[in-house]
Short mmCIF file of C-alpha atoms in Angstrom, two decimals:
data_model
loop_
_atom_site.label_atom_id
_atom_site.label_comp_id
_atom_site.label_asym_id
_atom_site.label_seq_id
_atom_site.Cartn_x
_atom_site.Cartn_y
_atom_site.Cartn_z
CA MET F 186 193.96 0.88 163.63
CA SER F 187 192.34 4.24 163.56
CA THR F 188 188.59 4.68 164.46
CA GLU F 189 187.76 5.52 160.90
CA LYS F 190 189.28 2.22 159.57
CA GLU F 191 187.66 0.31 162.37
CA THR F 192 184.36 1.74 161.72
CA PHE F 193 184.70 1.05 158.05
CA GLN F 194 185.72 -2.55 158.81
CA LYS F 195 182.62 -3.04 160.90
CA ILE F 196 180.33 -1.69 158.30
CA SER F 197 181.90 -3.92 155.74
CA TYR F 198 181.05 -6.95 157.81
CA LEU F 199 177.60 -5.59 158.31
CA PHE F 200 177.03 -5.27 154.72
CA GLU F 201 178.26 -8.85 154.06
CA ASP F 202 175.95 -10.28 156.77
CA LEU F 203 172.91 -8.28 155.98
CA PHE F 204 172.97 -7.93 152.26
CA GLU F 205 175.53 -10.59 151.19
CA ILE F 206 177.55 -7.98 149.39
CA ASP F 207 180.98 -9.15 148.40
CA PRO F 208 183.45 -7.43 150.67
CA SER F 209 185.73 -6.54 147.73
CA ASP F 210 182.95 -4.45 146.19
CA ILE F 211 182.81 -2.37 149.30
CA LYS F 212 184.93 0.73 149.18
CA PRO F 213 184.74 4.04 151.06
CA GLU F 214 183.57 5.72 147.89
CA SER F 215 181.04 3.06 146.85
CA ASN F 216 177.68 4.60 146.39
CA LEU F 217 175.14 2.68 148.39
CA TYR F 218 172.29 2.96 146.00
CA GLU F 219 173.93 2.85 142.62
CA ASP F 220 177.08 0.62 143.39
CA LEU F 221 175.75 -1.62 146.21
CA ASP F 222 172.21 -1.89 145.18
CA ILE F 223 170.87 -0.79 148.51
CA ASP F 224 167.20 0.19 148.48
CA SER F 225 165.18 2.40 150.94
CA ILE F 226 164.00 -0.62 152.85
CA ASP F 227 167.58 -1.89 153.22
CA ALA F 228 168.50 1.50 154.55
CA VAL F 229 165.89 1.26 157.27
CA ASP F 230 167.30 -2.26 158.33
CA LEU F 231 170.73 -0.88 158.08
CA VAL F 232 170.09 1.91 160.51
CA VAL F 233 168.41 -0.60 163.01
CA GLU F 234 171.60 -2.87 162.85
CA LEU F 235 173.95 0.07 163.19
CA ARG F 236 172.02 1.11 166.16
CA LYS F 237 172.48 -2.44 167.60
CA MET F 238 176.14 -2.54 166.57
CA THR F 239 177.20 0.91 168.01
CA GLY F 240 174.76 1.33 170.91
CA ILE F 241 174.17 4.96 169.58
CA LYS F 242 170.67 6.11 169.05
CA ILE F 243 170.76 6.76 165.33
CA LYS F 244 167.77 8.56 163.97
CA PRO F 245 166.83 7.86 160.38
CA GLU F 246 167.17 11.71 159.74
CA ASP F 247 170.84 11.36 160.44
CA PHE F 248 171.05 9.22 157.42
CA LYS F 249 169.03 11.35 155.02
CA SER F 250 172.15 12.87 153.37
CA VAL F 251 174.23 9.65 153.31
CA ARG F 252 175.27 8.56 149.88
CA THR F 253 178.48 6.55 150.26
CA VAL F 254 180.01 4.03 152.62
CA ASN F 255 182.42 6.78 153.79
CA ASP F 256 179.34 9.05 154.57
CA ILE F 257 178.08 6.24 157.04
CA VAL F 258 181.63 5.97 158.58
CA GLU F 259 181.77 9.82 159.07
CA GLN F 260 178.30 9.99 160.44
CA ILE F 261 178.82 7.05 162.90
CA ASP F 262 182.19 8.66 164.01
CA LYS F 263 180.60 12.01 164.42
CA LEU F 264 177.50 10.63 166.43
CA ALA F 265 179.92 8.38 168.68
CA ALA F 266 182.26 11.45 169.46
CA MET U 278 142.25 -1.15 102.34
CA LEU U 279 139.91 1.83 102.74
CA LEU U 280 138.03 0.00 105.49
CA ASN U 281 141.31 -0.46 107.30
CA LYS U 282 141.96 3.31 106.95
CA VAL U 283 138.55 4.08 108.24
CA ASN U 284 139.00 1.78 111.16
CA PHE U 285 142.48 3.37 112.03
CA VAL U 286 140.99 6.85 112.01
CA TRP U 287 137.99 5.76 114.08
CA ARG U 288 140.29 4.23 116.64
CA LEU U 289 142.55 7.32 116.68
CA VAL U 290 139.62 9.48 117.25
CA ALA U 291 138.21 7.10 119.91
CA THR U 292 141.57 6.97 121.80
CA ALA U 293 141.80 10.67 121.90
CA PHE U 294 138.32 10.64 123.27
CA GLY U 295 139.38 8.05 125.65
CA PHE U 296 142.24 10.06 126.98
CA ALA U 297 139.95 13.21 127.20
CA VAL U 298 137.19 11.17 129.14
CA PHE U 299 139.87 9.84 131.59
CA GLY U 300 141.34 13.27 132.13
CA VAL U 301 137.98 15.09 132.64
CA GLY U 302 136.42 12.32 134.58
CA GLY U 303 139.51 12.38 136.84
CA VAL U 304 138.48 15.90 137.86
CA ILE U 305 134.75 15.91 137.75
CA ILE U 306 134.00 12.50 139.41
CA PRO U 307 136.06 13.19 142.48
CA ILE U 308 134.59 16.79 142.74
CA ILE U 309 131.13 15.14 142.91
CA ALA U 310 131.93 11.86 144.71
CA VAL U 311 134.28 12.88 147.47
CA PRO U 312 131.91 15.41 149.21
CA ILE U 313 129.00 12.83 149.00
CA LEU U 314 131.43 10.11 150.44
CA TYR U 315 132.34 12.45 153.35
CA ILE U 316 128.67 13.50 153.96
CA LEU U 317 127.31 9.82 153.96
CA PRO U 318 127.01 8.26 157.44
CA GLY U 319 129.71 5.61 158.50
CA ASP U 320 133.16 5.61 159.69
CA SER U 321 136.38 6.08 157.86
CA LEU U 322 136.57 2.30 156.98
CA VAL U 323 133.16 2.33 155.38
CA ARG U 324 134.30 5.43 153.41
CA GLU U 325 137.28 3.77 152.52
CA LYS U 326 135.35 0.87 151.18
CA ARG U 327 132.94 3.09 149.29
CA GLY U 328 135.78 5.15 147.84
CA GLN U 329 137.47 2.09 146.54
CA LYS U 330 134.18 0.76 144.95
CA CYS U 331 133.74 4.26 143.22
CA ILE U 332 137.12 4.09 141.62
CA HIS U 333 136.55 0.45 140.76
CA LEU U 334 133.34 1.32 139.02
CA GLY U 335 134.90 4.35 137.36
CA PHE U 336 137.70 2.34 135.95
CA LYS U 337 135.41 -0.61 135.03
CA SER U 338 133.08 1.66 133.07
CA PHE U 339 136.04 3.26 131.33
CA ILE U 340 137.34 -0.15 130.04
CA GLU U 341 133.85 -1.01 128.87
CA LEU U 342 133.63 2.31 127.01
CA MET U 343 136.89 1.51 125.31
CA ARG U 344 135.66 -1.93 124.41
CA LEU U 345 132.47 -0.61 123.06
CA LEU U 346 134.35 1.90 121.11
CA ARG U 347 136.37 -1.12 119.63
CA VAL U 348 139.61 0.38 120.87
CA LEU U 349 140.40 -2.66 122.77
CA SER U 350 139.06 -6.24 123.71
CA TYR U 351 140.02 -8.41 126.56
CA ASP U 352 139.99 -11.66 128.30
CA VAL U 353 140.32 -12.41 131.99
CA LYS U 354 141.34 -15.74 133.32
CA GLY U 355 140.80 -16.61 136.97
CA ILE U 356 138.61 -13.66 138.20
CA GLU U 357 137.49 -15.37 141.26
CA ALA U 358 141.12 -16.21 142.44
CA LEU U 359 141.96 -12.66 141.67
CA ARG U 360 139.28 -11.07 143.88
CA ASN U 361 140.11 -13.56 146.72
CA SER U 362 143.81 -12.57 146.76
CA GLN U 363 145.76 -10.59 149.15
CA LEU U 364 148.93 -9.35 147.37
CA VAL U 365 148.61 -9.22 143.63
CA LEU U 366 151.86 -8.73 141.73
CA ALA U 367 151.57 -8.01 138.03
CA ASN U 368 153.82 -7.21 135.16
CA HIS U 369 153.34 -3.71 133.80
CA PRO U 370 153.42 -3.35 129.98
CA THR U 371 150.85 -0.63 129.44
CA LEU U 372 149.27 2.60 130.72
CA LEU U 373 146.03 0.60 131.34
CA ASP U 374 147.18 -2.13 133.65
CA VAL U 375 146.11 -0.50 136.80
CA VAL U 376 142.80 0.55 135.28
CA PHE U 377 142.15 -2.97 134.41
CA LEU U 378 143.17 -4.48 137.74
CA ILE U 379 141.17 -1.94 139.85
CA GLY U 380 138.27 -2.24 137.43
CA LEU U 381 138.31 -5.96 138.09
CA ILE U 382 138.76 -5.83 141.91
CA PRO U 383 136.14 -4.03 143.87
CA ASN U 384 138.06 -3.68 147.12
CA ALA U 385 141.52 -3.06 145.66
CA ASN U 386 144.19 -0.87 147.21
CA CYS U 387 147.39 0.28 145.53
CA VAL U 388 150.54 2.15 146.17
CA VAL U 389 150.47 5.66 144.77
CA LYS U 390 153.33 8.04 144.40
CA GLY U 391 153.37 10.67 146.96
CA ALA U 392 153.72 13.33 144.32
CA LEU U 393 150.05 12.71 143.16
CA LEU U 394 148.78 14.13 146.51
CA LYS U 395 149.78 17.64 145.26
CA ASN U 396 146.89 17.49 142.72
CA PRO U 397 143.96 18.57 144.74
CA CYS U 398 141.43 16.37 143.01
CA MET U 399 143.66 13.28 143.07
CA ARG U 400 144.51 14.10 146.77
CA PHE U 401 140.87 13.67 148.03
CA ALA U 402 140.17 10.73 145.81
CA ILE U 403 143.33 8.82 146.92
CA LYS U 404 142.54 9.82 150.63
CA SER U 405 138.96 8.77 150.63
CA ALA U 406 139.91 5.42 148.95
CA GLY U 407 142.53 4.91 151.58
CA TYR U 408 145.10 4.15 148.97
CA THR U 409 148.68 3.53 150.17
CA ILE U 410 150.97 6.52 149.86
CA ASN U 411 154.65 6.23 149.02
CA SER U 412 156.20 9.26 150.36
CA GLY U 413 159.55 7.79 150.04
CA CYS U 414 159.57 6.25 153.58
CA ALA U 415 159.74 2.58 152.93
CA ASP U 416 158.82 1.20 156.34
CA ASP U 417 155.77 3.45 156.26
CA VAL U 418 154.63 1.74 152.99
CA ILE U 419 154.98 -1.74 154.57
CA GLU U 420 152.86 -0.51 157.56
CA GLN U 421 150.16 0.84 155.36
CA ALA U 422 150.18 -2.47 153.38
CA LYS U 423 149.75 -4.43 156.57
CA GLU U 424 146.75 -2.40 157.61
CA ALA U 425 145.26 -2.85 154.16
CA PHE U 426 145.57 -6.77 154.51
CA ASP U 427 143.97 -6.50 158.05
CA LYS U 428 141.02 -4.78 156.51
CA GLY U 429 140.68 -7.46 153.84
CA GLN U 430 141.65 -5.28 150.98
CA VAL U 431 143.50 -6.64 147.87
CA MET U 432 146.85 -4.86 147.47
CA ILE U 433 148.03 -4.42 143.72
CA VAL U 434 151.65 -3.82 143.25
CA PHE U 435 153.77 -3.65 140.07
CA PRO U 436 157.03 -5.02 141.18
CA GLU U 437 158.89 -3.42 138.28
CA GLY U 438 157.82 0.03 139.84
CA THR U 439 157.17 1.41 136.39
CA ARG U 440 156.14 0.31 132.92
CA SER U 441 158.35 -2.33 131.22
CA ILE U 442 160.72 -1.32 128.56
CA PRO U 443 159.54 -3.21 125.40
CA GLY U 444 161.93 -5.76 124.15
CA GLU U 445 163.91 -5.72 127.41
CA SER U 446 163.68 -8.35 130.26
CA LEU U 447 161.79 -7.35 133.23
CA LYS U 448 163.70 -5.79 136.13
CA LEU U 449 162.10 -5.89 139.48
CA LYS U 450 162.54 -3.85 142.49
CA ARG U 451 162.43 -5.37 146.02
CA GLY U 452 159.55 -3.58 147.50
CA ALA U 453 157.00 -6.16 146.55
CA ALA U 454 158.98 -8.95 147.97
CA ASN U 455 159.53 -6.89 151.08
CA ILE U 456 155.69 -6.45 151.43
CA ALA U 457 155.06 -10.16 151.04
CA LEU U 458 157.76 -11.14 153.56
CA ARG U 459 157.08 -8.42 156.21
CA ALA U 460 153.21 -8.60 156.04
CA ASP U 461 153.40 -12.31 155.85
CA VAL U 462 151.00 -12.72 152.82
CA ASP U 463 151.07 -15.06 149.84
CA ILE U 464 151.57 -13.72 146.32
CA THR U 465 148.97 -13.98 143.59
CA PRO U 466 150.93 -13.36 140.35
CA VAL U 467 149.02 -11.80 137.37
CA THR U 468 150.28 -11.64 133.85
CA ILE U 469 149.14 -8.83 131.54
CA THR U 470 149.78 -9.06 127.90
CA CYS U 471 148.62 -6.59 125.28
CA GLU U 472 148.66 -7.60 121.57
CA PRO U 473 149.65 -5.52 119.53
CA ILE U 474 151.63 -3.92 122.22
CA SER U 475 150.70 -0.22 122.75
CA LEU U 476 150.60 2.52 125.44
CA THR U 477 154.03 1.49 126.61
CA LYS U 478 156.48 3.55 128.41
CA HIS U 479 157.36 6.76 126.53
CA ALA U 480 154.87 5.86 123.77
CA LYS U 481 152.72 8.91 122.63
CA TRP U 482 148.92 8.38 122.75
CA TYR U 483 148.43 8.85 118.98
CA ASN U 484 150.90 6.03 118.07
CA ILE U 485 147.99 3.55 117.96
CA PRO U 486 148.60 -0.01 116.82
CA GLU U 487 147.43 -1.41 113.44
CA ARG U 488 144.67 -3.28 114.96
CA PRO U 489 142.60 -3.10 118.23
CA MET U 490 144.67 -3.97 121.32
CA HIS U 491 143.71 -7.19 122.89
CA PHE U 492 144.47 -7.57 126.67
CA THR U 493 144.88 -10.88 128.30
CA ILE U 494 144.86 -10.85 132.07
CA THR U 495 145.75 -14.16 133.69
CA THR U 496 145.69 -14.94 137.42
CA LYS U 497 148.46 -17.59 138.10
CA SER U 498 148.80 -20.02 141.01
CA LEU U 499 149.68 -18.64 144.34
CA ILE U 500 153.20 -18.28 145.34
CA ARG U 501 154.01 -18.89 148.97
CA ALA U 502 156.18 -16.13 150.31
CA ASP U 503 157.09 -17.88 153.64
CA ARG U 504 159.36 -20.33 151.63
CA PHE U 505 161.71 -17.45 151.22
CA LYS U 506 161.86 -16.17 154.67
CA GLN U 507 165.39 -16.33 156.00
CA GLU U 508 166.54 -16.47 159.51
CA ALA U 509 169.40 -14.09 159.06
CA SER U 510 167.39 -11.13 157.80
CA ASN U 511 164.49 -9.97 155.87
CA SER U 512 166.84 -8.20 153.47
CA LEU U 513 168.24 -11.49 152.37
CA GLY U 514 164.91 -13.16 152.00
CA ALA U 515 163.65 -10.19 149.92
CA ARG U 516 166.68 -10.66 147.73
CA ALA U 517 165.86 -14.30 147.18
CA LEU U 518 162.20 -13.83 146.55
CA THR U 519 162.78 -11.04 144.10
CA GLU U 520 165.30 -13.06 142.14
CA PHE U 521 162.72 -15.87 142.00
CA LEU U 522 159.93 -13.42 140.87
CA THR U 523 162.19 -12.04 138.22
CA LYS U 524 162.74 -15.34 136.66
CA TYR U 525 159.04 -16.25 137.12
CA PHE U 526 157.74 -13.13 135.38
CA ASN U 527 160.27 -13.16 132.57
CA ALA U 528 159.47 -16.80 131.92
CA GLU U 529 155.68 -16.34 132.17
CA VAL U 530 155.67 -13.18 129.91
CA ALA U 531 158.00 -14.72 127.26
CA VAL U 532 155.48 -17.80 127.13
CA ASN U 533 152.63 -15.46 126.68
CA ASP U 534 154.54 -13.46 123.89
CA SER U 535 155.26 -16.63 121.98
CA VAL U 536 151.68 -17.78 122.29
CA THR U 537 150.11 -14.50 120.91
CA LYS U 538 152.53 -14.02 118.19
#
C-alpha cells in the first residue's frame, strides 16, 4: 500500500472515531466543511489528533488552506517527508 | 380605517427615527463614553464592568424609547433567572434580540464578529466592554468565554449564528454547545418571539407590520450540559448536545407560535 493510501486510511478512521462520520462518505475529494460538516472547532481537534497520530508537530497554519480530505493527506505526507 | 392609517404612518416615522437614533447613538455615545471609561480610576476589569453597564443602559433606554413611541411592547418572563445565568442561548428571530437581551442583563458579554472591529467607534466600545471577539479562531473564542464566566459575566450566544429564516426550522451551529461543554457551564435557554414577526433576516426597515410588534422573552429551565459530555471526544458531545438543542428550540418556538397565533 502506498503512503498516500495509508495516510488516507488512517484519516478515514480518525474521522469515524472523532466525528462519527460514515466511512463510505469519506472520499479524497470530500470537502471538509461542506460535505463532511466539519466546523472550525472540529478542525482544531482534528489537528490535535493528527499530531498524536503522526507524531509530527503540525501547526494550525499548516492547515489554513486545507479544504478536502486529500488536502490533509498531501499536507501530512509533505510534513512527514 | 383612517385611525389605522394614521397609526401605520406614525409607526413608520417612529421606526425610521429608531434606526436613526440607533445609528447616531452608536457613534456619539462611544465617542463620549469610551474616553471617560479610560480616564476613570480602576483596572481593566472594572472598566469592562462599566463598559458593559453603559451598553446595557443604552440598549435598555432604546427599547424603552421604542415602547414609548408605540413601535413595540414586550413581556419578560423569568428576569431573575436570566440575570443569574452563565450561558444564555436564545433563538434569533429579529434584529432587536441582542438589544433586548443586553438591555435586560447588566453584566452581559456576547460574541461579536471580528469584522466589527474595523469600525473605529465600535472597536473601542467592544474593547472597553470586553466582549468576546470571533476572529475565526474557534479555540480562542472558547478561551475568551471561559474568562468571561470566571469574571461572573453572562454570555449571550445565538446558536443559529445568524437570524432565523421565517417559516423554516431552526438550524443550529455547534459553537454554543462547544462553549457549554468545554467551559463546563449549564445552559439557560431563552425563547424570543415577535408578533407580528418583523425585522427578520433580509427584511427592509420600512416593511413594518400591520400592528405594533409584541416581544415575549421567556427564560426556560436550565439545561445541564454535563449530561452530554462524552468520554471519546468533545466533538461527539457537541454533536449530541447540538442535536438536542435543535429539537428543543424548534419545539419551544413552535409552541410559542401556536399560542400567539
